[in-house]
Tab-separated table of C-alpha atoms in Angstrom:
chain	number	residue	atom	x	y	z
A	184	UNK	CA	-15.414	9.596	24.778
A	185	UNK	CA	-11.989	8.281	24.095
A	186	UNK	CA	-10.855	7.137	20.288
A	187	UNK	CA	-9.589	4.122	22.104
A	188	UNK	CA	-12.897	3.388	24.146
A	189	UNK	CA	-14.925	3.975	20.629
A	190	UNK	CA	-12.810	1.816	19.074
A	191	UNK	CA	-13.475	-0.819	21.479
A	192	UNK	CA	-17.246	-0.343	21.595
A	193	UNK	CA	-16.811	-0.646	18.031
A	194	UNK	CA	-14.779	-3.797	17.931
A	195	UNK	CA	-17.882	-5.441	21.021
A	196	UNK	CA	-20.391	-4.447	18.682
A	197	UNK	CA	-18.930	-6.123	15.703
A	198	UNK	CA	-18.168	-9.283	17.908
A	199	UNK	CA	-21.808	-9.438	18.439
A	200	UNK	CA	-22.910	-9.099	15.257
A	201	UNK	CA	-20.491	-12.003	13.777
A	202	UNK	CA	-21.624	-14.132	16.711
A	203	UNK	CA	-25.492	-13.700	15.552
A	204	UNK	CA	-24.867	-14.227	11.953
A	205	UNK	CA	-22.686	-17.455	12.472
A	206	UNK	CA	-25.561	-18.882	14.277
A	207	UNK	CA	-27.643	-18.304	11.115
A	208	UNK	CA	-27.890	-19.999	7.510
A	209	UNK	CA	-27.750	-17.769	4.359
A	210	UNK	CA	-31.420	-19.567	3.410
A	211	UNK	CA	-32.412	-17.920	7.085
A	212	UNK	CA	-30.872	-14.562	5.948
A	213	UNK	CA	-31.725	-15.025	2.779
A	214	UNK	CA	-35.796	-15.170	3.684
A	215	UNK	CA	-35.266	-12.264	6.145
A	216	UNK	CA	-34.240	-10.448	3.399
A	217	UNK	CA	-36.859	-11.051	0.762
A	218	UNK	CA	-39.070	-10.096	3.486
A	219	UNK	CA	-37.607	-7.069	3.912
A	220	UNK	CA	-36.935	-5.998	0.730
A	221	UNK	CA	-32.847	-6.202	0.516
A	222	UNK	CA	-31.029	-7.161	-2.415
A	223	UNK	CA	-27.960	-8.806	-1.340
A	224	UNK	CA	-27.764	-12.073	-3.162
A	225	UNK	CA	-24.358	-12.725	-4.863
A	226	UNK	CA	-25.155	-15.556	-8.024
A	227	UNK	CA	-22.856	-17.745	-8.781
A	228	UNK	CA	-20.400	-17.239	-6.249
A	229	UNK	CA	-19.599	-20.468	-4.029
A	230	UNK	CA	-17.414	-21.760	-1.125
A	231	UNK	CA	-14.506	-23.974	-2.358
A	232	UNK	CA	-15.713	-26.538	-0.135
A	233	UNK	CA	-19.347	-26.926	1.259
A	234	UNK	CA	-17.755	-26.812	4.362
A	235	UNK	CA	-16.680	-23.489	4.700
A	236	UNK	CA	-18.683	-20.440	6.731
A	237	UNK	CA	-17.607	-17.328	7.200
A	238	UNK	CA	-19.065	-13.734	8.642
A	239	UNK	CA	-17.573	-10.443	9.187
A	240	UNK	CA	-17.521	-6.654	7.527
A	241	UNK	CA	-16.263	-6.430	3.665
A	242	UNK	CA	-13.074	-4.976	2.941
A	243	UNK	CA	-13.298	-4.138	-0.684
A	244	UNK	CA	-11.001	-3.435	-3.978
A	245	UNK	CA	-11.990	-3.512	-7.605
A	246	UNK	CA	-9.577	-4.743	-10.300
A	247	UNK	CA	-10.011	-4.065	-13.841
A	248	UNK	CA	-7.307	-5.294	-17.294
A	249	UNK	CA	-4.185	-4.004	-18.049
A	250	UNK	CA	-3.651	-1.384	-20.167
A	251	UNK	CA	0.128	0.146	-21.134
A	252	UNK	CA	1.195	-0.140	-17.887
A	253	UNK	CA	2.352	-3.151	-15.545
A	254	UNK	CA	-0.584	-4.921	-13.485
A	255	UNK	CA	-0.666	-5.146	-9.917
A	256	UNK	CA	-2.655	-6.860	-7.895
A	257	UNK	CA	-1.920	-5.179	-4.374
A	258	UNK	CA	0.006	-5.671	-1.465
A	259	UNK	CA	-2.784	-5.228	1.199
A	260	UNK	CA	-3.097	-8.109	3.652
A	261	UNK	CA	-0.753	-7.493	6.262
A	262	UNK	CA	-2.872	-4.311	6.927
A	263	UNK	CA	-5.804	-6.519	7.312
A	264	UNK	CA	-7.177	-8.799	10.853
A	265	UNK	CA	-10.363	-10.287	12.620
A	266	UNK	CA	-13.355	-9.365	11.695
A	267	UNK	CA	-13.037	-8.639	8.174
A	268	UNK	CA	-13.794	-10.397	4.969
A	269	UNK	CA	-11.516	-9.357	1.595
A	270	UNK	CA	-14.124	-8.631	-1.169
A	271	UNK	CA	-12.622	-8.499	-4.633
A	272	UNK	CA	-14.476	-7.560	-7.673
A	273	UNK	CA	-12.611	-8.896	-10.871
A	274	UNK	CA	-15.586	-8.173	-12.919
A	275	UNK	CA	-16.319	-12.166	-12.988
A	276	UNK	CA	-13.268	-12.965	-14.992
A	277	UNK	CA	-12.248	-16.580	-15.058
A	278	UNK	CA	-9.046	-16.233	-17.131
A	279	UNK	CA	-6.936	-14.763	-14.322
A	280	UNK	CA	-6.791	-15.498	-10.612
A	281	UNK	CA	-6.300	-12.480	-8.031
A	282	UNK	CA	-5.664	-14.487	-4.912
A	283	UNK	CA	-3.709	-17.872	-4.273
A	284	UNK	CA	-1.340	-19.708	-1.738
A	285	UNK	CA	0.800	-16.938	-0.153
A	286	UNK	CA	-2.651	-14.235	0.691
A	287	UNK	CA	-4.582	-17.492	1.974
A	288	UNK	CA	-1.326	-18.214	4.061
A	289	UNK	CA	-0.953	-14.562	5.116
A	290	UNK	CA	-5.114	-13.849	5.674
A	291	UNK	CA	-5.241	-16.899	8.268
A	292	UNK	CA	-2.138	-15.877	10.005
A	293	UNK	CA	-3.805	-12.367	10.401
A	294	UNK	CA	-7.548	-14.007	11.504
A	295	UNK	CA	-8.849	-12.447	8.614
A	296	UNK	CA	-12.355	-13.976	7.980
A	297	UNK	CA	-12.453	-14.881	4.624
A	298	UNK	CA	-12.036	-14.094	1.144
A	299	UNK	CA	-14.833	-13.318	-1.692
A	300	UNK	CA	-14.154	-13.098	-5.404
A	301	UNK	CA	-15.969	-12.043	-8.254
A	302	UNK	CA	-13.683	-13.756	-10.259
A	303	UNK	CA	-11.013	-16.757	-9.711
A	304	UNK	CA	-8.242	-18.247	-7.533
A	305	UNK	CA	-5.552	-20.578	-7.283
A	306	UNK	CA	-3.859	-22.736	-4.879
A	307	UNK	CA	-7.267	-24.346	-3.368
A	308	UNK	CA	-5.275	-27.147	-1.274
A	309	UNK	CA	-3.799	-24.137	0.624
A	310	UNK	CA	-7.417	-22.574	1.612
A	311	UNK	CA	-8.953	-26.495	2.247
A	312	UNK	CA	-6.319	-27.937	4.339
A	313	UNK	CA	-5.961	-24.239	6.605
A	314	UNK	CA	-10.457	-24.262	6.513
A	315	UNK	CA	-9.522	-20.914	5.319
A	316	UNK	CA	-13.134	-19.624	3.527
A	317	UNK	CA	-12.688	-18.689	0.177
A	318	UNK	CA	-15.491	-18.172	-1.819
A	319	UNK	CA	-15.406	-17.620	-5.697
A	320	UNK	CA	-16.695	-18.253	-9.092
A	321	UNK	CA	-13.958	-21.095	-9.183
A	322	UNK	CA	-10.214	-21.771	-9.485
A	323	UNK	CA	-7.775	-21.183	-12.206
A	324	UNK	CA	-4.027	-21.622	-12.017
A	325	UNK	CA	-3.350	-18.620	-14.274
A	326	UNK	CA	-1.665	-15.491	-12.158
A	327	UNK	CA	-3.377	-12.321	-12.375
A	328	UNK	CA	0.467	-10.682	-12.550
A	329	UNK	CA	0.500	-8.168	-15.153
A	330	UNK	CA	-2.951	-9.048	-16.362
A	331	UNK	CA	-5.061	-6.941	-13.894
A	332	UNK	CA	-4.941	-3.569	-12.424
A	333	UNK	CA	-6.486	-2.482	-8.721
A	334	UNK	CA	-8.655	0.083	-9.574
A	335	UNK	CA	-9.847	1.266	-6.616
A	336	UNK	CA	-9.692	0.352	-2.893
A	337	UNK	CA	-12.617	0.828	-0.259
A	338	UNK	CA	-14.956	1.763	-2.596
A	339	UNK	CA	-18.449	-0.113	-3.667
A	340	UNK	CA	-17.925	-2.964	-6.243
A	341	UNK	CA	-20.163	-5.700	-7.585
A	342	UNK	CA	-20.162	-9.229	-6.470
A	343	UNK	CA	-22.344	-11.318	-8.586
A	344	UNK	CA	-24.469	-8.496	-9.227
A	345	UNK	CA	-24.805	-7.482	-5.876
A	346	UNK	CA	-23.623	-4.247	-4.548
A	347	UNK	CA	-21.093	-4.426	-1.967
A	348	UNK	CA	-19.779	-1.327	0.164
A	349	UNK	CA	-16.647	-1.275	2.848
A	350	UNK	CA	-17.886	-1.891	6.237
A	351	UNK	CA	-21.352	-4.044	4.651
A	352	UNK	CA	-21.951	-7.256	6.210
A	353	UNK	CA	-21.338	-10.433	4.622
A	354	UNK	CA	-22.551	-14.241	5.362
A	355	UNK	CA	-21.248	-17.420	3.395
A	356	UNK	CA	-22.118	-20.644	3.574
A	357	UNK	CA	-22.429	-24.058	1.495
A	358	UNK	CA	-25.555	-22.218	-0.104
A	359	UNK	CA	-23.291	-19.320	-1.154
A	360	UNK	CA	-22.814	-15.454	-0.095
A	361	UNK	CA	-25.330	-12.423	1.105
A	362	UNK	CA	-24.368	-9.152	1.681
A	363	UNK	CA	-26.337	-7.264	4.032
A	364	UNK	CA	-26.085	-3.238	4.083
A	365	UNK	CA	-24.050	-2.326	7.357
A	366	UNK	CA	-27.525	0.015	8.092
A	367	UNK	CA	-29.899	-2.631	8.307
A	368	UNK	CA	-27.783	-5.861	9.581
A	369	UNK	CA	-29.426	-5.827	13.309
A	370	UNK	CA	-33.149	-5.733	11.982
A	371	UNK	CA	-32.121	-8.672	8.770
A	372	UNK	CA	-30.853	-10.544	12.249
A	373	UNK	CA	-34.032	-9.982	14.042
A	374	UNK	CA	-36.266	-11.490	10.640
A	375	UNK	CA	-33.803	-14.144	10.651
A	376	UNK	CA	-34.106	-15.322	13.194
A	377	UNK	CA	-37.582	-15.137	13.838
A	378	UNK	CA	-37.887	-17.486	10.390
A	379	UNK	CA	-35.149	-19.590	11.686
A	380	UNK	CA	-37.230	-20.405	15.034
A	381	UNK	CA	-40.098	-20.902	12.988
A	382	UNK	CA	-38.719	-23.574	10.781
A	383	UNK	CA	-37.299	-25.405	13.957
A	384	UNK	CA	-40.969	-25.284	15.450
A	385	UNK	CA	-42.014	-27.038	12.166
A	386	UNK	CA	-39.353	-29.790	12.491
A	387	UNK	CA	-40.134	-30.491	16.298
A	388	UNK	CA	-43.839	-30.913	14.772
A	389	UNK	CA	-43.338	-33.177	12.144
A	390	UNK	CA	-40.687	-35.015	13.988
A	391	UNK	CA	-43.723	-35.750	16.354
A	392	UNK	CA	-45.772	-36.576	14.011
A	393	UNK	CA	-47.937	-34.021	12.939
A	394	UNK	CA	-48.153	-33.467	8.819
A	395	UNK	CA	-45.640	-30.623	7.253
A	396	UNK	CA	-49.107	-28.870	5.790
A	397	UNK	CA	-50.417	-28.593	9.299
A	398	UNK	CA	-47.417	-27.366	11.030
A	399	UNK	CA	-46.763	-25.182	8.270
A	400	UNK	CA	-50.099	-23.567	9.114
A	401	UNK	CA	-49.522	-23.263	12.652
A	402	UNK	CA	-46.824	-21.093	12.113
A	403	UNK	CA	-47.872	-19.230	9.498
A	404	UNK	CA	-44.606	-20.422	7.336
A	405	UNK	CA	-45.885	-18.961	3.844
A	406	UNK	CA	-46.244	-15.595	5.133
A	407	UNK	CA	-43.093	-15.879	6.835
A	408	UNK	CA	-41.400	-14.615	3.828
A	409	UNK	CA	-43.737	-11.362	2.716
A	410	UNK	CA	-42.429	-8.194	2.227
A	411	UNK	CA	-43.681	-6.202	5.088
């Protein structure tokens, strides 16, 4: 087979797998993966508006402080598109942003699908008024020019404690961020969404009339969550 055609099966698969997670909620995900077993859960690390969702497979870079030498914060977005989320572990710092106006203005120009941050940014109007997901331990107007490093590109880093590897899954929402390991994505969908249809059979009951202990029963909902 083909680079090209691989690269195309690729890109279908991928497709696929966005489409199925954007039709979830992190709580849905979230479940499917205490059930399972996954750690994924990023603390403290919200969407800049409730709003915002976002899906796709984690580009990653690590930062760390200056030393003797200049900062730089890396010149990486043209290189980046659809289907991709920019994952950038500034070890939680709050003192000095590593992404603002002209990356937001560049990443939605470029479909990238959003941005996460252990750490800060800047420029917020620019990612609210575009609906361009950013998602962050908050905003800070202070450049991270000459104040942090890249340390690495592609490699694992650590996003509110979680562990997050190039080409891992990753779900945001107004509840926060997951990621899911790229090896186990299709059966975290499949748990998903069997708690998600659960939880909708529950709602049709009560919204008939029936009492949320009953229908919880009928569907089993506090085993729903067991590790299995």
């Amino acid at each position: 087979m083909s680079t090209t055609t691989t690269t195309a099966a690729d890109s279908a698969a991928d497709s696929a797998i966005i489409a199925a997670l954007k039709t979830l909620s992190c709580t849905d995900v979230s479940d499917a993966m205490d059930r399972l077993g996954i750690a994924g859960h990023c603390l403290g690390i919200m969407p800049l508006d409730r709003s915002f969702r976002l899906a796709g497979r984690a580009w990653t870079l690590r930062y760390g402080p200056v030393g003797r030498d200049p900062g730089t914060v890396g010149d990486y977005i043209d290189d980046l598109g659809p289907g991709q989320v920019v994952v950038l572990d500034n070890q939680g710092r709050l003192d000095a942003t590593v992404w603002g106006d002209l990356l937001t203005y560049t990443a939605v120009r470029n479909g990238v699908e959003g941005t996460v941050i252990d750490g800060v940014c800047r420029d917020v109007d620019r990612s609210v008024t575009t609906g361009y997901p950013v998602f962050s331990r908050g905003n800070w107007m202070r450049t991270g020019k000459d104040r942090v490093r890249v340390e690495e590109i592609g490699g694992p880093v650590s996003v509110g404690g979680a562990r997050v590897e190039r080409g891992d899954w990753l779900l945001g929402d107004g509840d926060g961020v997951l990621c899911i390991p790229a090896s186990r994505v299709h059966e975290v969908i499949t748990a998903a969404e069997e708690i998600r249809n659960a939880e909708e059979r529950i709602r049709d009951a009560v919204r008939n009339g029936r009492s949320l202990r009953a229908a919880r029963e009928d569907v089993g909902y506090h085993s729903l969550q067991t590790r299995r």
